[in-house]
mmCIF file of C-alpha atoms in Angstrom:
data_model
loop_
_atom_site.group_PDB
_atom_site.id
_atom_site.type_symbol
_atom_site.label_atom_id
_atom_site.label_comp_id
_atom_site.label_asym_id
_atom_site.label_seq_id
_atom_site.Cartn_x
_atom_site.Cartn_y
_atom_site.Cartn_z
ATOM 1 C CA UNK A 23 11.512 19.286 9.072
ATOM 2 C CA UNK A 24 11.317 21.819 11.895
ATOM 3 C CA UNK A 25 13.740 21.153 14.782
ATOM 4 C CA UNK A 26 12.380 19.699 18.005
ATOM 5 C CA UNK A 27 9.191 18.347 16.465
ATOM 6 C CA UNK A 28 7.229 16.626 19.279
ATOM 7 C CA UNK A 29 7.267 12.824 19.344
ATOM 8 C CA UNK A 30 5.550 10.601 21.914
ATOM 9 C CA UNK A 31 7.810 8.300 23.920
ATOM 10 C CA UNK A 32 6.577 4.990 25.338
ATOM 11 C CA UNK A 33 8.957 3.005 27.568
ATOM 12 C CA UNK A 34 8.210 -0.522 28.773
ATOM 13 C CA UNK A 35 8.969 -1.222 32.416
ATOM 14 C CA UNK A 36 9.540 -4.956 31.962
ATOM 15 C CA UNK A 37 10.450 -7.286 29.055
ATOM 16 C CA UNK A 38 7.695 -7.467 26.437
ATOM 17 C CA UNK A 39 6.690 -10.524 24.363
ATOM 18 C CA UNK A 40 7.309 -9.792 20.708
ATOM 19 C CA UNK A 41 3.674 -10.179 19.528
ATOM 20 C CA UNK A 42 2.508 -7.563 22.025
ATOM 21 C CA UNK A 43 5.155 -5.037 20.979
ATOM 22 C CA UNK A 44 4.329 -5.698 17.329
ATOM 23 C CA UNK A 45 0.666 -4.989 18.050
ATOM 24 C CA UNK A 46 1.613 -1.740 19.810
ATOM 25 C CA UNK A 47 3.548 -0.690 16.733
ATOM 26 C CA UNK A 48 0.689 -1.523 14.392
ATOM 27 C CA UNK A 49 -1.762 0.401 16.565
ATOM 28 C CA UNK A 50 0.493 3.450 16.539
ATOM 29 C CA UNK A 51 1.032 3.088 12.809
ATOM 30 C CA UNK A 52 -2.709 2.908 12.129
ATOM 31 C CA UNK A 53 -3.276 5.939 14.326
ATOM 32 C CA UNK A 54 -0.646 7.807 12.314
ATOM 33 C CA UNK A 55 -2.143 6.696 8.984
ATOM 34 C CA UNK A 56 -5.652 7.706 10.039
ATOM 35 C CA UNK A 57 -4.564 11.131 11.290
ATOM 36 C CA UNK A 58 -1.784 12.806 9.267
ATOM 37 C CA UNK A 59 -1.524 15.500 11.956
ATOM 38 C CA UNK A 60 -0.727 12.963 14.700
ATOM 39 C CA UNK A 61 2.795 13.141 16.156
ATOM 40 C CA UNK A 62 5.503 10.585 15.567
ATOM 41 C CA UNK A 63 5.998 7.969 18.285
ATOM 42 C CA UNK A 64 8.846 5.936 19.724
ATOM 43 C CA UNK A 65 8.824 2.664 21.672
ATOM 44 C CA UNK A 66 11.806 1.723 23.842
ATOM 45 C CA UNK A 67 11.747 -1.754 25.354
ATOM 46 C CA UNK A 68 13.402 -5.106 25.875
ATOM 47 C CA UNK A 69 11.889 -8.365 24.669
ATOM 48 C CA UNK A 70 11.334 -11.698 26.319
ATOM 49 C CA UNK A 71 13.567 -14.252 24.521
ATOM 50 C CA UNK A 72 12.543 -15.029 20.938
ATOM 51 C CA UNK A 73 13.710 -15.183 17.338
ATOM 52 C CA UNK A 74 12.279 -13.148 14.468
ATOM 53 C CA UNK A 75 12.476 -13.666 10.725
ATOM 54 C CA UNK A 76 12.136 -10.875 8.170
ATOM 55 C CA UNK A 77 9.471 -11.234 5.513
ATOM 56 C CA UNK A 78 11.857 -12.844 3.025
ATOM 57 C CA UNK A 79 14.254 -14.442 5.502
ATOM 58 C CA UNK A 80 15.692 -17.865 4.727
ATOM 59 C CA UNK A 81 15.103 -20.798 7.072
ATOM 60 C CA UNK A 82 18.611 -21.972 6.165
ATOM 61 C CA UNK A 83 19.950 -19.545 8.752
ATOM 62 C CA UNK A 84 18.233 -21.436 11.572
ATOM 63 C CA UNK A 85 20.189 -24.065 13.462
ATOM 64 C CA UNK A 86 16.985 -25.765 14.621
ATOM 65 C CA UNK A 87 13.745 -27.166 13.242
ATOM 66 C CA UNK A 88 11.415 -24.167 12.740
ATOM 67 C CA UNK A 89 8.491 -26.419 13.644
ATOM 68 C CA UNK A 90 10.058 -26.977 17.086
ATOM 69 C CA UNK A 91 12.076 -23.844 17.927
ATOM 70 C CA UNK A 92 13.883 -23.542 21.277
ATOM 71 C CA UNK A 93 12.256 -20.115 21.734
ATOM 72 C CA UNK A 94 9.205 -18.468 20.148
ATOM 73 C CA UNK A 95 9.835 -17.852 16.445
ATOM 74 C CA UNK A 96 7.983 -15.091 14.585
ATOM 75 C CA UNK A 97 7.976 -14.235 10.871
ATOM 76 C CA UNK A 98 7.269 -10.537 10.597
ATOM 77 C CA UNK A 99 6.945 -7.727 8.069
ATOM 78 C CA UNK A 100 10.401 -6.155 8.292
ATOM 79 C CA UNK A 101 13.366 -6.485 6.009
ATOM 80 C CA UNK A 102 16.369 -8.600 6.918
ATOM 81 C CA UNK A 103 17.123 -12.131 8.041
ATOM 82 C CA UNK A 104 16.833 -13.888 11.405
ATOM 83 C CA UNK A 105 17.707 -12.145 14.654
ATOM 84 C CA UNK A 106 17.479 -12.852 18.364
ATOM 85 C CA UNK A 107 15.797 -10.670 21.010
ATOM 86 C CA UNK A 108 16.148 -11.016 24.767
ATOM 87 C CA UNK A 109 16.508 -8.983 27.966
ATOM 88 C CA UNK A 110 19.703 -6.949 28.082
ATOM 89 C CA UNK A 111 19.182 -5.823 24.490
ATOM 90 C CA UNK A 112 17.623 -2.386 23.981
ATOM 91 C CA UNK A 113 15.079 -2.253 21.170
ATOM 92 C CA UNK A 114 13.953 1.018 19.635
ATOM 93 C CA UNK A 115 10.823 1.030 17.464
ATOM 94 C CA UNK A 116 10.199 4.416 15.800
ATOM 95 C CA UNK A 117 6.769 5.006 14.268
ATOM 96 C CA UNK A 118 7.638 7.953 12.031
ATOM 97 C CA UNK A 119 6.302 9.709 8.982
ATOM 98 C CA UNK A 120 9.388 9.055 6.884
ATOM 99 C CA UNK A 121 8.393 11.768 4.448
ATOM 100 C CA UNK A 122 9.229 14.172 7.271
ATOM 101 C CA UNK A 123 12.605 12.500 7.654
ATOM 102 C CA UNK A 124 13.986 12.357 4.137
ATOM 103 C CA UNK A 125 11.517 10.078 2.339
ATOM 104 C CA UNK A 126 14.188 7.447 1.626
ATOM 105 C CA UNK A 127 14.346 4.027 3.330
ATOM 106 C CA UNK A 128 18.072 3.646 2.690
ATOM 107 C CA UNK A 129 18.789 7.033 4.250
ATOM 108 C CA UNK A 130 16.562 6.031 7.155
ATOM 109 C CA UNK A 131 18.649 2.907 7.763
ATOM 110 C CA UNK A 132 21.806 5.023 7.749
ATOM 111 C CA UNK A 133 20.177 7.458 10.192
ATOM 112 C CA UNK A 134 19.418 4.602 12.623
ATOM 113 C CA UNK A 135 23.044 3.511 12.339
ATOM 114 C CA UNK A 136 24.037 7.112 13.135
ATOM 115 C CA UNK A 137 22.046 6.875 16.380
ATOM 116 C CA UNK A 138 23.982 3.809 17.534
ATOM 117 C CA UNK A 139 27.323 5.248 16.436
ATOM 118 C CA UNK A 140 26.588 8.358 18.509
ATOM 119 C CA UNK A 141 25.855 6.220 21.587
ATOM 120 C CA UNK A 142 29.142 4.390 21.163
ATOM 121 C CA UNK A 143 30.971 7.687 20.814
ATOM 122 C CA UNK A 144 29.428 8.855 24.106
ATOM 123 C CA UNK A 145 30.932 5.730 25.682
ATOM 124 C CA UNK A 146 34.348 6.384 24.184
ATOM 125 C CA UNK A 147 34.031 3.596 21.624
ATOM 126 C CA UNK A 148 34.601 3.784 17.864
ATOM 127 C CA UNK A 149 31.812 1.908 16.099
ATOM 128 C CA UNK A 150 31.815 1.285 12.386
ATOM 129 C CA UNK A 151 29.687 0.443 9.382
ATOM 130 C CA UNK A 152 30.585 -2.285 6.912
ATOM 131 C CA UNK A 153 30.120 -1.422 3.268
ATOM 132 C CA UNK A 154 27.037 -3.022 1.735
ATOM 133 C CA UNK A 155 25.681 -4.225 5.094
ATOM 134 C CA UNK A 156 23.200 -2.765 7.577
ATOM 135 C CA UNK A 157 24.051 -2.477 11.275
ATOM 136 C CA UNK A 158 26.844 -1.288 13.532
ATOM 137 C CA UNK A 159 30.037 -3.173 14.410
ATOM 138 C CA UNK A 160 32.783 -2.729 16.978
ATOM 139 C CA UNK A 161 36.139 -4.406 16.428
ATOM 140 C CA UNK A 162 34.551 -6.888 14.049
ATOM 141 C CA UNK A 163 31.591 -7.811 16.274
ATOM 142 C CA UNK A 164 28.058 -6.767 15.433
ATOM 143 C CA UNK A 165 26.466 -4.789 18.255
ATOM 144 C CA UNK A 166 23.312 -3.487 16.584
ATOM 145 C CA UNK A 167 20.888 -5.138 14.183
ATOM 146 C CA UNK A 168 18.552 -2.942 12.146
ATOM 147 C CA UNK A 169 15.483 -3.984 10.188
ATOM 148 C CA UNK A 170 12.559 -1.774 9.231
ATOM 149 C CA UNK A 171 9.211 -1.809 7.505
ATOM 150 C CA UNK A 172 6.859 0.917 6.354
ATOM 151 C CA UNK A 173 3.304 1.332 5.179
ATOM 152 C CA UNK A 174 2.528 4.457 3.171
ATOM 153 C CA UNK A 175 5.776 5.908 4.544
ATOM 154 C CA UNK A 176 4.836 5.306 8.194
ATOM 155 C CA UNK A 177 7.593 3.193 9.728
ATOM 156 C CA UNK A 178 7.673 0.309 12.155
ATOM 157 C CA UNK A 179 10.353 -2.029 13.539
ATOM 158 C CA UNK A 180 13.774 -0.465 14.037
ATOM 159 C CA UNK A 181 17.024 -1.277 15.842
ATOM 160 C CA UNK A 182 18.263 -3.662 18.538
ATOM 161 C CA UNK A 183 21.426 -2.823 20.500
ATOM 162 C CA UNK A 184 23.116 -5.531 22.570
ATOM 163 C CA UNK A 185 24.119 -4.090 25.943
ATOM 164 C CA UNK A 186 24.429 -6.717 28.695
ATOM 165 C CA UNK A 187 22.504 -9.678 27.266
ATOM 166 C CA UNK A 188 23.820 -13.257 27.210
ATOM 167 C CA UNK A 189 24.968 -14.262 23.731
ATOM 168 C CA UNK A 190 24.389 -18.036 23.810
ATOM 169 C CA UNK A 191 21.057 -17.800 21.964
ATOM 170 C CA UNK A 192 22.747 -16.268 18.934
ATOM 171 C CA UNK A 193 24.628 -19.532 18.493
ATOM 172 C CA UNK A 194 21.430 -21.248 17.299
ATOM 173 C CA UNK A 195 21.161 -18.962 14.257
ATOM 174 C CA UNK A 196 23.264 -17.212 11.632
ATOM 175 C CA UNK A 197 22.512 -13.701 12.919
ATOM 176 C CA UNK A 198 21.231 -11.451 10.130
ATOM 177 C CA UNK A 199 22.296 -14.185 7.688
ATOM 178 C CA UNK A 200 25.957 -13.150 8.015
ATOM 179 C CA UNK A 201 28.042 -16.298 8.487
ATOM 180 C CA UNK A 202 31.417 -15.826 10.128
ATOM 181 C CA UNK A 203 30.572 -12.420 11.591
ATOM 182 C CA UNK A 204 30.294 -12.729 15.382
ATOM 183 C CA UNK A 205 27.892 -10.835 17.608
ATOM 184 C CA UNK A 206 29.052 -8.665 20.487
ATOM 185 C CA UNK A 207 27.606 -6.601 23.334
ATOM 186 C CA UNK A 208 28.652 -3.388 24.997
ATOM 187 C CA UNK A 209 29.698 -5.044 28.272
ATOM 188 C CA UNK A 210 32.441 -6.830 26.328
ATOM 189 C CA UNK A 211 34.136 -3.397 26.216
ATOM 190 C CA UNK A 212 32.521 -1.612 29.174
ATOM 191 C CA UNK A 213 31.998 -4.384 31.786
ATOM 192 C CA UNK A 214 30.094 -2.295 34.341
ATOM 193 C CA UNK A 215 27.565 -0.949 31.832
ATOM 194 C CA UNK A 216 23.845 -1.726 32.162
ATOM 195 C CA UNK A 217 20.859 -1.338 29.868
ATOM 196 C CA UNK A 218 19.378 1.216 32.260
ATOM 197 C CA UNK A 219 22.466 3.380 31.805
ATOM 198 C CA UNK A 220 22.461 3.108 28.021
ATOM 199 C CA UNK A 221 18.733 3.753 27.512
ATOM 200 C CA UNK A 222 18.887 7.550 28.076
ATOM 201 C CA UNK A 223 21.924 7.794 25.796
ATOM 202 C CA UNK A 224 20.018 5.974 23.065
ATOM 203 C CA UNK A 225 16.968 8.214 23.429
ATOM 204 C CA UNK A 226 19.060 11.381 23.423
ATOM 205 C CA UNK A 227 20.969 10.278 20.322
ATOM 206 C CA UNK A 228 17.711 9.460 18.537
ATOM 207 C CA UNK A 229 16.183 12.821 19.457
ATOM 208 C CA UNK A 230 19.237 14.701 18.149
ATOM 209 C CA UNK A 231 19.523 12.734 14.916
ATOM 210 C CA UNK A 232 15.816 12.999 14.038
ATOM 211 C CA UNK A 233 15.222 16.498 15.397
ATOM 212 C CA UNK A 234 12.453 15.501 17.786
ATOM 213 C CA UNK A 235 11.486 16.460 21.325
ATOM 214 C CA UNK A 236 10.387 13.319 23.148
ATOM 215 C CA UNK A 237 7.458 13.695 25.505
ATOM 216 C CA UNK A 238 5.075 11.395 27.397
ATOM 217 C CA UNK A 239 1.671 10.598 25.858
ATOM 218 C CA UNK A 240 -1.240 12.885 26.604
ATOM 219 C CA UNK A 241 -4.610 11.681 27.958
ATOM 220 C CA UNK A 242 -5.892 10.653 24.517
ATOM 221 C CA UNK A 243 -2.578 9.392 23.131
ATOM 222 C CA UNK A 244 -1.831 6.328 25.248
ATOM 223 C CA UNK A 245 -2.091 2.648 24.403
ATOM 224 C CA UNK A 246 -4.870 1.778 26.842
ATOM 225 C CA UNK A 247 -6.217 -1.683 26.198
ATOM 226 C CA UNK A 248 -2.936 -2.992 24.772
ATOM 227 C CA UNK A 249 -0.937 -3.774 27.886
ATOM 228 C CA UNK A 250 -1.111 -6.518 30.462
ATOM 229 C CA UNK A 251 -4.429 -6.495 32.247
ATOM 230 C CA UNK A 252 -5.954 -4.617 29.317
ATOM 231 C CA UNK A 253 -4.859 -1.204 30.597
ATOM 232 C CA UNK A 254 -1.501 -0.604 28.993
ATOM 233 C CA UNK A 255 0.269 -1.259 32.298
ATOM 234 C CA UNK A 256 3.286 -2.748 30.545
ATOM 235 C CA UNK A 257 4.253 0.764 29.407
ATOM 236 C CA UNK A 258 5.628 3.635 31.383
ATOM 237 C CA UNK A 259 5.183 7.244 30.360
ATOM 238 C CA UNK A 260 8.685 8.717 30.272
#
C-alpha cells in the first residue's frame, strides 16, 4: 500500500443513534463495493445510549429482559458479544478495502488495537493487550472494545474508546462477554481529559497506522440524504 493514500473523513457534530450510523456505514460500504477505485472512508462519532449485540452474541450476557431493554438494543453484523455505546465514548468506523491493508481480519483487529495503544502512549499511559482477547486494557480495566465485519473485504464497524463517559450502563451487561473484567475510561487516569481532546489523537494514530491521509469529502462524496433533515447535517466535514 502506498503511504498517505487518501481516505475520506466524516465527523459527527452531535451524538448519533446507532441505526443511523450503521446505515451510513452500509452506504459507504456499498459505494466502495460498486466502485473499486473509490477511496477508503472513516467515520468518527459518539452514539446516543444503546446496547449492541454481535451476530452470534449470547443473550446470557444481558442483565435485563431483551424484550424490554433499558436502552435501545440492536443485534448487528459484527463479531463479538454485547457492548454499550454512549456519549463520552469515541467510536471509529473505518470503511476500508482490507486487501489494501493486509487482507487478514486478525491482523486488522491487531492494527486497530495498535491505534488505541498509540493514543494511550501519547497520553503517557501504558496500555496492554491480553492474550487470546480483542481490545485494549489499562491496569486491568478494558478501555477499548473492538468488533468488526466485512463484506467482500470491505470493512465496517470498528472500535469504541471510553474517554469521559459514565460507566453505570455497563453494569447491566457482561461487557464483551468477559465476566470479572471491569471496564474503565481515560478520565480515571487523566481526570481533565475530554473526548474533544482525544479525537484528534485518535485520528492521527489511525492515519499513521494505516498509512492514509484523511481529507474531507468532495462534492460528490458526501452522505447527503442520510443525516437529520435528509441533508446529512449530522456530519461535519473535517
